[in-house]
Amino acid sequence: MALETLQKEQTLKMRKQLIGQSCRLFFSHDPVKIVRAQAQYLYDENGMQYLDCISNVQHVGHCHPHITQAAAAQMELLNANTRFLHDNIVQYAKRLAATLPKKLSVFYFVNSGSEANDLALRLARQYTQNEDVIVLDHAYHGHLTSLIDISPYKFRKLAGQKEWVHVAPVPDTYRGLYRADHPNPAEAYANTVKNLIDEVHKKGRKISSFFVESLPSVAGQIILPLGYFQKVAQYIRAAGGVFVADEVQTGFGRVGSHFWAFQLHGEDFCPDIVTMGKPMGNGHPLSCVVTTEEIAAAFTDNGVEYFNTFGGNPVSCAIGLAVLDVIEKEDLRSNAVHVGNHLMKLLRELQAKHQIIGDVRGVGLFVGFELVKDRVDLTPATEETALLVRRLKEKYICLSTDGPGENVVKFKPPMCFSKQDAERVTEHIDQILTEIEGGL
Amino acid sequence: MALETLQKEQTLKMRKQLIGQSCRLFFSHDPVKIVRAQAQYLYDENGMQYLDCISNVQHVGHCHPHITQAAAAQMELLNANTRFLHDNIVQYAKRLAATLPKKLSVFYFVNSGSEANDLALRLARQYTQNEDVIVLDHAYHGHLTSLIDISPYKFRKLAGQKEWVHVAPVPDTYRGLYRADHPNPAEAYANTVKNLIDEVHKKGRKISSFFVESLPSVAGQIILPLGYFQKVAQYIRAAGGVFVADEVQTGFGRVGSHFWAFQLHGEDFCPDIVTMGKPMGNGHPLSCVVTTEEIAAAFTDNGVEYFNTFGGNPVSCAIGLAVLDVIEKEDLRSNAVHVGNHLMKLLRELQAKHQIIGDVRGVGLFVGFELVKDRVDLTPATEETALLVRRLKEKYICLSTDGPGENVVKFKPPMCFSKQDAERVTEHIDQILTEIEGGL
């Protein structure tokens, strides 16, 4: 297969003509054409190697041979739908169940994180018979009509807030309502949800669910204060709602110490519904919703079939199983712990050196650092952040920004990211920040 | 790769425990376990071969080597997201554009027919700035929250009809409002939409779109009267709305004479948005929305990025390109014409022999026949239809039923279905109907 069939200029021209411009390119001032990839490295049409610090989808590394071989073998045998019995789907569900609290035992396989979150919304509403949803500010749960409605990150720029959606403050202990100096930020932020529930009830409305990314990502790589989930779950359940943990970005061992990011909150916490996506198929469209027997039973009892044409097919499940194999065999969770800690240490050294780095935070290979104009008012250094990412790209390093102030640089690399990679990228950051601070 | 790792009973037991029961099995009284497939044949765990008359997703045949090889080759090279430039997505869009009217030129790649229809809804609403949707009765446009709302087939059993949804009668010339004896059913049915628009306007509401399957499938394999689309499009556009053709089931040459089923209505008709899905990736989760430059521009102008994590990735597009190759190289559209016509002829011979066959209809390899208790009142022979399909399964033939009376047997086989296959299945239908009519 040819690596490139068109000149880059021609590709770009056709892209502008043929693909909706709402589908944006990275580095839009000078987009990158990537023709092959391996592990944590991307290669452009000239053979130049880029270090990939952002592809959380290619979780166990780009083009991992164990995944591609498993996919090819199953594609040659069978790719039917789930109306026929097949071993792969049940074997895969069993393997996933082993990573989860026992109570989360009924699976629905779908094609994208958005499909998973939409189904979670349907499950929550069917089970509770309530409509309203509480979400965190700046949250993003997907591109579908129903999910834009529960994503302040999107609906604030589009149709606006629906009457059935209620927004709680994001528990950001760096620049949020309650900060690191607060004696109990988990409790304080949970109380904001409790108060919001009271307001909803006063309006005569009822809560179906609390949707939350286990680690809010577009909100700026936020690490939630531990204990927050337990308290919120208690309030939500008391109001008749269910707790939905969106693990689309954070699942499958990215946090290192645990397979799921919600598990950071301790063994006494279990969501009612968990959604999974991006890393699940290492790039193959594969996602999932898992819930309790009770919630699944309520959905079955409505008497209406749920059929997802591609969801849970033998090829998708073979790929999902192969991803789990690699996470285990290559001990990628340990790698996430060691490399993530090393990266955080290096970034904190840079923070000591560069005033512009206001905060460094992360867990495992979910890491972010925030650039601020000053360390008192925490004014986002938005332009500097954009400049840093552009200059890193010139050094063949792919990073990206997020957060409401677009001033958080986020790391979410393939899980095979190495200590050497962490050293390479932080050395360049050091150099570029020195240049930026020097007015270059 | 082992064909089977669990005993069938164990697979079934685990399926019941681990997979949501809303995800139903074919032949639920005695489900079939399929372990491999080739072309139009499925094989169970004992090596028994089933003739597959229903897998419209495995469009060019199960496990076609050209598709699996293209997928494997691209998976080994690269599977990144569309924020990087890549040739496959633009080459694929160009190939698809060549099958469509010139005005449909801007593509969005997504993962499922449901994602495509949801995006079509977003595009229509953004462009028209109107909310309301007109759909046909018994229509099914997908499993997402937004699509259940526009699918009478689903919402009648679930949340009910939303105030922004309006249902027009399905132009079924066999058992609908206006039948084959009507002088101009196309015009008469189009007038029902016109009148509905007037009612909507009287309520002070505004139409964003008319959503229609180019050939309604779950409504009972309906062949719409030609000219209906032109007239409806005229009324919808006059009301400020757009025409969305849902080709998720019917596209990619299934109708034989044309690449898209909407093209049956003639060259003077062009939808404003077309959605595609099922057959597009031969089983791989791949779908698409295509629209006009004007509608795409309105969506871009809202200033909000549309990012679909897996949509349009190099592997999906390589598979999509390979599917187009096979349709062309194996001249599957001609096969659909010849085999479809042969099948219809054989079914019409059976209709002459068996009073229970009330109607035979179809185009290309989109075919249905309807069982009725009598040919005057057209009372659906629901039990007999179910019995026929069960007995066919005992003869190792997979068919399924649809229609509001569950009395339409539908054919939508892989496009390599042969005349011999058509003869085999109709011989068995003849025999079983003779038994059923004899009270067996």
Coordinates of C-alpha atoms in Angstrom, one line a residue, chain B residues 3-201:
Chain B
L3 CA -13.8 -21.0 15.6
E4 CA -15.4 -21.7 18.9
T5 CA -14.0 -21.4 22.4
L6 CA -17.2 -22.1 24.4
Q7 CA -19.9 -24.7 24.1
K8 CA -23.1 -23.1 22.6
E9 CA -25.0 -23.5 25.8
Q10 CA -22.3 -21.7 27.7
T11 CA -22.3 -18.9 25.2
L12 CA -26.0 -18.5 25.6
K13 CA -25.8 -18.6 29.3
M14 CA -23.1 -15.9 29.4
R15 CA -24.9 -13.8 26.9
K16 CA -28.0 -13.8 29.1
Q17 CA -25.9 -12.8 32.1
L18 CA -23.6 -10.3 30.6
I19 CA -25.3 -8.6 27.7
G20 CA -28.4 -6.3 28.0
Q21 CA -31.5 -8.4 27.2
S22 CA -32.8 -5.5 25.1
C23 CA -30.2 -6.7 22.6
R24 CA -32.2 -9.5 21.1
L25 CA -31.2 -12.6 19.3
F26 CA -32.6 -13.9 16.0
F27 CA -34.8 -17.0 16.4
S28 CA -34.9 -16.3 20.2
H29 CA -36.6 -19.7 20.8
D30 CA -33.5 -21.4 19.4
P31 CA -30.8 -18.9 18.6
V32 CA -28.1 -19.7 16.0
K33 CA -24.4 -19.5 16.8
I34 CA -22.4 -18.5 13.8
V35 CA -18.7 -19.0 13.8
R36 CA -17.6 -18.2 10.2
A37 CA -19.1 -16.8 7.0
Q38 CA -18.2 -16.4 3.4
A39 CA -20.0 -14.5 0.7
Q40 CA -23.8 -15.2 1.3
Y41 CA -23.2 -18.2 3.5
L42 CA -23.1 -18.4 7.3
Y43 CA -21.7 -21.5 9.2
D44 CA -22.7 -22.6 12.6
E45 CA -20.5 -24.3 15.2
N46 CA -21.3 -27.7 13.7
G47 CA -20.3 -26.6 10.2
M48 CA -23.9 -26.4 9.0
Q49 CA -24.3 -23.8 6.2
Y50 CA -27.1 -21.2 6.3
L51 CA -28.1 -19.2 3.3
D52 CA -28.1 -15.5 4.4
C53 CA -30.9 -13.5 2.9
I54 CA -30.8 -10.7 5.4
S55 CA -27.3 -9.4 6.0
N56 CA -27.4 -6.1 4.1
V57 CA -24.4 -4.9 6.1
Q58 CA -22.1 -7.5 4.7
H59 CA -22.9 -5.9 1.4
V60 CA -20.3 -7.4 -1.0
G61 CA -20.4 -10.7 0.8
H62 CA -19.1 -11.8 4.2
C63 CA -15.4 -11.7 4.7
H64 CA -14.6 -10.5 1.2
P65 CA -10.8 -10.9 0.8
H66 CA -10.4 -7.6 -1.0
I67 CA -11.9 -5.8 2.0
T68 CA -10.1 -7.7 4.7
Q69 CA -6.8 -7.2 2.9
A70 CA -7.3 -3.5 2.5
A71 CA -8.2 -3.2 6.2
A72 CA -5.2 -5.2 7.4
A73 CA -2.8 -3.3 5.2
Q74 CA -4.0 0.1 6.4
M75 CA -4.2 -1.1 10.1
E76 CA -0.5 -1.9 9.9
L77 CA 0.4 1.5 8.5
L78 CA -1.8 4.1 10.3
N79 CA -5.1 4.6 12.1
A80 CA -5.0 8.2 13.3
N81 CA -7.9 10.7 13.5
T82 CA -8.9 13.3 11.0
R83 CA -7.2 16.2 12.7
F84 CA -4.1 15.1 10.7
L85 CA -4.2 15.3 6.9
H86 CA -4.5 11.9 5.1
D87 CA -5.1 10.9 1.5
N88 CA -7.7 8.1 2.2
I89 CA -10.5 10.4 3.5
V90 CA -10.2 12.8 0.5
Q91 CA -9.9 10.0 -2.1
Y92 CA -12.9 8.3 -0.6
A93 CA -15.0 11.5 -0.5
K94 CA -14.1 12.0 -4.2
R95 CA -15.1 8.5 -5.1
L96 CA -18.4 8.9 -3.3
A97 CA -19.0 12.3 -4.8
A98 CA -18.8 10.7 -8.3
T99 CA -21.9 8.5 -7.4
L100 CA -23.9 11.5 -6.3
P101 CA -25.5 14.6 -7.9
K102 CA -22.9 17.4 -8.2
K103 CA -24.7 19.6 -5.6
L104 CA -24.0 17.0 -2.8
S105 CA -20.3 17.6 -2.3
V106 CA -19.4 18.1 1.3
F107 CA -18.8 15.0 3.5
Y108 CA -18.8 14.2 7.2
F109 CA -17.6 10.7 8.1
V110 CA -19.0 9.1 11.2
N111 CA -19.4 5.6 12.7
S112 CA -23.0 4.5 12.3
G113 CA -26.2 5.3 10.5
S114 CA -27.5 6.6 13.8
E115 CA -24.6 9.1 14.1
A116 CA -25.2 10.1 10.5
N117 CA -28.9 10.8 11.0
D118 CA -28.2 12.7 14.2
L119 CA -25.7 14.9 12.4
A120 CA -28.2 15.4 9.5
L121 CA -30.7 16.6 12.1
R122 CA -28.1 19.0 13.5
L123 CA -27.2 20.3 10.0
A124 CA -30.8 20.8 9.0
R125 CA -31.6 22.7 12.2
Q126 CA -28.5 24.8 12.0
Y127 CA -29.1 25.7 8.3
T128 CA -32.8 26.4 8.6
Q129 CA -32.9 27.7 12.1
N130 CA -36.1 25.7 12.5
E131 CA -36.8 22.8 14.8
D132 CA -39.6 20.7 13.6
V133 CA -39.3 17.5 11.6
I134 CA -41.8 15.6 9.4
V135 CA -41.3 11.9 9.1
L136 CA -43.3 9.0 7.7
D137 CA -45.3 6.7 9.8
H138 CA -43.5 3.5 10.9
A139 CA -40.2 5.0 10.1
Y140 CA -37.0 4.0 11.9
H141 CA -34.0 6.4 11.7
G142 CA -31.8 5.1 14.6
H143 CA -31.4 4.2 18.2
L144 CA -30.2 7.6 19.6
T145 CA -32.4 9.8 21.8
S146 CA -32.9 12.3 19.0
L147 CA -33.7 9.6 16.5
I148 CA -36.2 7.7 18.6
D149 CA -38.0 11.0 18.6
I150 CA -38.3 11.0 14.8
S151 CA -39.0 7.3 14.6
P152 CA -42.7 6.5 15.0
Y153 CA -41.7 2.7 14.9
K154 CA -40.0 3.4 18.3
F155 CA -41.5 6.4 19.9
R156 CA -45.0 4.9 19.8
K157 CA -43.7 2.2 22.2
L158 CA -41.6 4.6 24.3
A159 CA -41.7 8.3 25.2
G160 CA -44.4 9.2 22.7
Q161 CA -44.6 11.9 20.1
K162 CA -42.7 15.2 20.7
E163 CA -44.4 18.4 19.9
W164 CA -41.8 19.1 17.2
V165 CA -42.4 15.8 15.3
H166 CA -45.1 15.4 12.7
V167 CA -46.0 12.1 11.1
A168 CA -47.2 11.8 7.5
P169 CA -48.8 8.6 6.2
V170 CA -46.4 6.1 4.6
P171 CA -47.0 6.0 0.8
D172 CA -47.8 2.3 0.8
T173 CA -49.7 1.6 -2.4
Y174 CA -50.7 -1.9 -1.2
R175 CA -52.4 -1.2 2.1
G176 CA -52.0 2.5 2.6
L177 CA -54.4 5.5 2.3
Y178 CA -54.0 5.6 -1.5
R179 CA -53.5 2.3 -3.3
A180 CA -52.4 1.0 -6.7
D181 CA -55.9 1.8 -8.1
H182 CA -55.5 5.5 -7.3
P183 CA -54.8 7.6 -10.4
N184 CA -51.8 9.5 -8.9
P185 CA -50.7 8.1 -5.6
A186 CA -47.4 10.1 -5.7
E187 CA -49.3 13.4 -5.8
A188 CA -51.9 12.2 -3.3
Y189 CA -49.3 11.2 -0.7
A190 CA -47.3 14.4 -1.4
N191 CA -50.4 16.4 -0.6
T192 CA -50.7 14.7 2.8
V193 CA -47.2 16.2 3.5
K194 CA -48.4 19.6 2.2
N195 CA -51.4 19.5 4.4
L196 CA -49.3 18.5 7.4
I197 CA -47.0 21.5 6.7
D198 CA -50.1 23.8 6.8
E199 CA -51.1 22.3 10.1
V200 CA -47.6 22.9 11.6
H201 CA -47.6 26.5 10.4

